mmCIF file of C-alpha atoms in Angstrom:
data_model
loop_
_atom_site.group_PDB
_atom_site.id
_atom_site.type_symbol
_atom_site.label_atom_id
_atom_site.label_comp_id
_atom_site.label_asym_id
_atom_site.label_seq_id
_atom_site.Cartn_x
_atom_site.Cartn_y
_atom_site.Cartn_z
ATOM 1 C CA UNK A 217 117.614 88.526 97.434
ATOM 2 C CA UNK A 218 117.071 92.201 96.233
ATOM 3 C CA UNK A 219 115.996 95.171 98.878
ATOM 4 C CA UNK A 220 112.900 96.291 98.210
ATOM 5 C CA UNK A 221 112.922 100.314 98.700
ATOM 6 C CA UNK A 222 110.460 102.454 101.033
ATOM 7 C CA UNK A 223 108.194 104.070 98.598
ATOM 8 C CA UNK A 224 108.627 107.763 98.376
ATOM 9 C CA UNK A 225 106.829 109.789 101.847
ATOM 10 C CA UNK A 226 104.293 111.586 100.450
ATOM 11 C CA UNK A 227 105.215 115.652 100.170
ATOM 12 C CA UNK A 228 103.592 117.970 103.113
ATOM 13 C CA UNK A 229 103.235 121.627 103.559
ATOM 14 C CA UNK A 230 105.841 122.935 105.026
ATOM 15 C CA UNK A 231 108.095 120.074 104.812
ATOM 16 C CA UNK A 232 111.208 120.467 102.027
ATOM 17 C CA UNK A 233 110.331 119.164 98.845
ATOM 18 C CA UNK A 234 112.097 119.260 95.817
ATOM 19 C CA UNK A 235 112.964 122.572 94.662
ATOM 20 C CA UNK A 236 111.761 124.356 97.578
ATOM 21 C CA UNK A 237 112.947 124.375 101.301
ATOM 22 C CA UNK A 238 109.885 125.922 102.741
ATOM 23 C CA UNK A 239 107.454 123.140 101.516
ATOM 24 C CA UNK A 240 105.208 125.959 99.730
ATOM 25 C CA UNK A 241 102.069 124.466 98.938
ATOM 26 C CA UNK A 242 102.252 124.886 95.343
ATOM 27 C CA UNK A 243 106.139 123.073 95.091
ATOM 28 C CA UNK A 244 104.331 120.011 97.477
ATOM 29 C CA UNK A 245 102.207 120.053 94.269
ATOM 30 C CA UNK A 246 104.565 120.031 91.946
ATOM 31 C CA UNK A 247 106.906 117.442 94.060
ATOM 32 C CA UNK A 248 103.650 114.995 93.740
ATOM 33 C CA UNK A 249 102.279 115.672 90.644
ATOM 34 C CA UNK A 250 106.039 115.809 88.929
ATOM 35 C CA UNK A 251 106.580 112.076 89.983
ATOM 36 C CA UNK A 252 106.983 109.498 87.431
ATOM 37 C CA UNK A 253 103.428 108.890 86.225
ATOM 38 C CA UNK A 254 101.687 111.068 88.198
ATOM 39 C CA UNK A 255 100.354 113.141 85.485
ATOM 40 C CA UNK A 256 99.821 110.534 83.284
ATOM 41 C CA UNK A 257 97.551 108.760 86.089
ATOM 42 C CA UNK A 258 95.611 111.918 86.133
ATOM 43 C CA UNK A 259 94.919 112.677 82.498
ATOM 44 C CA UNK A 260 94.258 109.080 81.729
ATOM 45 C CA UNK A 261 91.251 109.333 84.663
ATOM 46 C CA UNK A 262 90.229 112.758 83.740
ATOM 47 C CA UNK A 263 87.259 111.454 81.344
ATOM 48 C CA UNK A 264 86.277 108.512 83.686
ATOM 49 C CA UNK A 265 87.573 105.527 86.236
ATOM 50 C CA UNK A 266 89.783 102.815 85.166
ATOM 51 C CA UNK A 267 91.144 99.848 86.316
ATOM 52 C CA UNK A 268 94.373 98.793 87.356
ATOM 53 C CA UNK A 269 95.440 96.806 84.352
ATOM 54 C CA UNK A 270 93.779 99.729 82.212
ATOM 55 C CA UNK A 271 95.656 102.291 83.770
ATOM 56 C CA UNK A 272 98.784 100.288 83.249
ATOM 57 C CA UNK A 273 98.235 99.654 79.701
ATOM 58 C CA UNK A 274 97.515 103.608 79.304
ATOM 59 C CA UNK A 275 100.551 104.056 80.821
ATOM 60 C CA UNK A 276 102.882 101.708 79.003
ATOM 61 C CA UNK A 277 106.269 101.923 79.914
ATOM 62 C CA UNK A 278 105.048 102.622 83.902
ATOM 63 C CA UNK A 279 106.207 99.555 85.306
ATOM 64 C CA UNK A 280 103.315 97.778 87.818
ATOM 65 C CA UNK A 281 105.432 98.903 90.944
ATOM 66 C CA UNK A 282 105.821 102.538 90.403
ATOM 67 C CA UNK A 283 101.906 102.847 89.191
ATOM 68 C CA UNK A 284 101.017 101.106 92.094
ATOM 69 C CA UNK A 285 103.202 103.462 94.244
ATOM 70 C CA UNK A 286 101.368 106.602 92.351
ATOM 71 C CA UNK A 287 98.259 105.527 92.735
ATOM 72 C CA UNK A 288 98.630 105.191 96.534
ATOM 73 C CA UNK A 289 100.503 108.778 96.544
ATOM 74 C CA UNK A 290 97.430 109.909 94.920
ATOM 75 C CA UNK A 291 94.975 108.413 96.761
ATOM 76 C CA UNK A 292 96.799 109.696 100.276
ATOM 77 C CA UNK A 293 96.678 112.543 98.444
ATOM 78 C CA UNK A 294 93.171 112.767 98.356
ATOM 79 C CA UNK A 295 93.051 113.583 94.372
ATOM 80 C CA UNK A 296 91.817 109.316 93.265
ATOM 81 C CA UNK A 297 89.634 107.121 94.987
ATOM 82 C CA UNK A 298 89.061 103.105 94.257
ATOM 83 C CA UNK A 299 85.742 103.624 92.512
ATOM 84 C CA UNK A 300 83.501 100.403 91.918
ATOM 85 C CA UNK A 301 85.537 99.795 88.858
ATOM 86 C CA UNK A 302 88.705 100.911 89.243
ATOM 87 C CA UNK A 303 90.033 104.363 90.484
ATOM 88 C CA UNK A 304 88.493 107.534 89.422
ATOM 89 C CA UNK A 305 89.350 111.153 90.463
ATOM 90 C CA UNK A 306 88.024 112.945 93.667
ATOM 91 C CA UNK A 307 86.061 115.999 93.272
ATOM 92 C CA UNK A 308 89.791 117.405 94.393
ATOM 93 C CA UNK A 309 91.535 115.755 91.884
ATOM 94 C CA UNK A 310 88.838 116.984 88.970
ATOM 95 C CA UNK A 311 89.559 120.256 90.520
ATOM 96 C CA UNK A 312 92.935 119.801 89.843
ATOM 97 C CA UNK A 313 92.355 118.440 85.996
ATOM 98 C CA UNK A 314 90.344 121.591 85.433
ATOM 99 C CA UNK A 315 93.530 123.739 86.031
ATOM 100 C CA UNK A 316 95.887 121.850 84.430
ATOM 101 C CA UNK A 317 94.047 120.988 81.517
ATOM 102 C CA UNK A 318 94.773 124.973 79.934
ATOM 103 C CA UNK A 319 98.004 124.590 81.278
ATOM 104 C CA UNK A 320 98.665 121.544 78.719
ATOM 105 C CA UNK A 321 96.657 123.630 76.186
ATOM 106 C CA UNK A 322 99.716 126.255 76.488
ATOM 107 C CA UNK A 323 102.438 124.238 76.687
ATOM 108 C CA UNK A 324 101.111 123.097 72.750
ATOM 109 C CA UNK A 325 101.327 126.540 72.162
ATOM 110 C CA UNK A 326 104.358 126.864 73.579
ATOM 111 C CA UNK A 327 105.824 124.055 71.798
ATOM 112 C CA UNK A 328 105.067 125.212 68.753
ATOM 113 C CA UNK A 329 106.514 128.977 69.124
ATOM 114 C CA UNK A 330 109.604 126.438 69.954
ATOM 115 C CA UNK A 331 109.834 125.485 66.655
#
Protein backbone atom coordinates (compact mmCIF):
# COMPACT_ATOMS: atom_id res chain seq x y z
CA UNK A 1 0.00 0.00 0.00
CA UNK A 2 1.51 3.38 -1.23
CA UNK A 3 1.58 6.70 1.22
CA UNK A 4 -0.43 9.11 0.00
CA UNK A 5 1.46 12.66 0.55
CA UNK A 6 -0.02 15.88 2.41
CA UNK A 7 -0.77 18.19 -0.38
CA UNK A 8 1.43 21.20 -0.46
CA UNK A 9 0.27 24.10 2.64
CA UNK A 10 -0.80 26.78 0.83
CA UNK A 11 2.00 29.87 0.78
CA UNK A 12 1.23 32.90 3.41
CA UNK A 13 2.62 36.31 3.83
CA UNK A 14 5.24 36.32 5.78
CA UNK A 15 5.83 32.73 5.95
CA UNK A 16 9.16 31.37 3.79
CA UNK A 17 8.32 30.40 0.49
CA UNK A 18 10.40 29.41 -2.16
CA UNK A 19 12.94 31.80 -3.08
CA UNK A 20 12.27 34.16 -0.42
CA UNK A 21 12.67 33.90 3.46
CA UNK A 22 10.54 36.83 4.33
CA UNK A 23 7.32 35.46 2.63
CA UNK A 24 7.06 38.86 0.50
CA UNK A 25 3.77 38.99 -0.88
CA UNK A 26 4.75 39.00 -4.37
CA UNK A 27 7.25 35.53 -3.92
CA UNK A 28 3.81 33.90 -1.96
CA UNK A 29 2.55 34.71 -5.51
CA UNK A 30 4.96 33.38 -7.35
CA UNK A 31 5.36 30.16 -4.88
CA UNK A 32 1.44 29.55 -5.83
CA UNK A 33 1.11 30.56 -9.12
CA UNK A 34 4.70 28.75 -10.10
CA UNK A 35 3.18 25.31 -9.02
CA UNK A 36 2.71 22.66 -11.49
CA UNK A 37 -0.43 23.73 -13.35
CA UNK A 38 -1.21 26.62 -11.70
CA UNK A 39 -0.89 28.86 -14.59
CA UNK A 40 -2.23 26.67 -16.89
CA UNK A 41 -5.52 26.41 -14.58
CA UNK A 42 -5.66 30.11 -14.85
CA UNK A 43 -5.27 30.82 -18.54
CA UNK A 44 -7.45 27.93 -19.47
CA UNK A 45 -10.41 29.82 -17.14
CA UNK A 46 -9.47 33.23 -18.19
CA UNK A 47 -12.25 33.32 -21.11
CA UNK A 48 -14.91 31.40 -19.04
CA UNK A 49 -15.67 28.36 -16.34
CA UNK A 50 -14.90 24.85 -17.02
CA UNK A 51 -15.37 21.69 -15.68
CA UNK A 52 -13.28 19.31 -14.07
CA UNK A 53 -12.81 16.83 -16.85
CA UNK A 54 -12.46 20.01 -19.22
CA UNK A 55 -9.88 21.48 -17.30
CA UNK A 56 -8.07 18.19 -17.26
CA UNK A 57 -8.25 17.63 -20.86
CA UNK A 58 -6.89 21.40 -21.33
CA UNK A 59 -4.32 20.46 -19.27
CA UNK A 60 -3.14 17.15 -20.65
CA UNK A 61 -0.29 15.79 -19.12
CA UNK A 62 -1.68 17.29 -15.42
CA UNK A 63 -2.40 14.16 -13.87
CA UNK A 64 -6.17 14.18 -11.97
CA UNK A 65 -4.34 14.40 -8.49
CA UNK A 66 -2.16 17.35 -8.89
CA UNK A 67 -5.16 19.40 -10.81
CA UNK A 68 -7.26 18.52 -8.15
CA UNK A 69 -4.61 19.71 -5.59
CA UNK A 70 -4.35 23.19 -7.75
CA UNK A 71 -7.60 23.76 -7.97
CA UNK A 72 -8.09 23.58 -4.17
CA UNK A 73 -4.75 25.83 -3.76
CA UNK A 74 -6.57 28.16 -5.91
CA UNK A 75 -9.71 28.16 -4.58
CA UNK A 76 -8.12 28.69 -0.77
CA UNK A 77 -6.54 31.10 -2.55
CA UNK A 78 -9.42 32.96 -3.28
CA UNK A 79 -8.46 33.42 -7.21
CA UNK A 80 -11.39 30.19 -8.59
CA UNK A 81 -14.62 29.45 -7.33
CA UNK A 82 -16.93 26.15 -8.22
CA UNK A 83 -19.23 28.05 -10.54
CA UNK A 84 -22.61 26.26 -11.59
CA UNK A 85 -20.64 24.52 -14.23
CA UNK A 86 -17.44 24.01 -13.24
CA UNK A 87 -14.85 26.50 -11.72
CA UNK A 88 -14.45 29.92 -13.01
CA UNK A 89 -12.14 32.76 -11.77
CA UNK A 90 -12.96 35.21 -8.84
CA UNK A 91 -13.10 38.79 -9.55
CA UNK A 92 -9.41 38.33 -7.73
CA UNK A 93 -8.28 35.86 -9.90
CA UNK A 94 -9.51 38.00 -13.25
CA UNK A 95 -7.57 40.64 -11.54
CA UNK A 96 -4.78 38.57 -11.59
CA UNK A 97 -5.28 37.36 -15.49
CA UNK A 98 -5.39 41.04 -16.37
CA UNK A 99 -1.72 41.44 -15.16
CA UNK A 100 -0.33 38.54 -16.32
CA UNK A 101 -1.84 38.44 -19.54
CA UNK A 102 0.98 41.46 -20.90
CA UNK A 103 3.34 39.68 -18.99
CA UNK A 104 2.87 36.50 -21.42
CA UNK A 105 2.59 39.09 -24.25
CA UNK A 106 6.43 39.95 -23.35
CA UNK A 107 7.76 36.90 -22.68
CA UNK A 108 6.74 36.23 -26.81
CA UNK A 109 8.69 39.10 -27.29
CA UNK A 110 11.21 38.04 -25.33
CA UNK A 111 11.41 34.75 -26.85
CA UNK A 112 11.84 35.89 -29.97
CA UNK A 113 14.84 38.52 -29.28
CA UNK A 114 16.12 34.88 -27.93
CA UNK A 115 16.42 33.69 -31.14
Amino acid sequence: MTEKKAPPKLPKPGVPVRGSKSGQPIMVLFDLIGRRWSMGVLWNLSDGSRTFRDLQDRCGSASPSVLNTRLKELRAAGLIYNAEDGYALTEEGRQLFDRLEPLGDWAMDWVEKLR
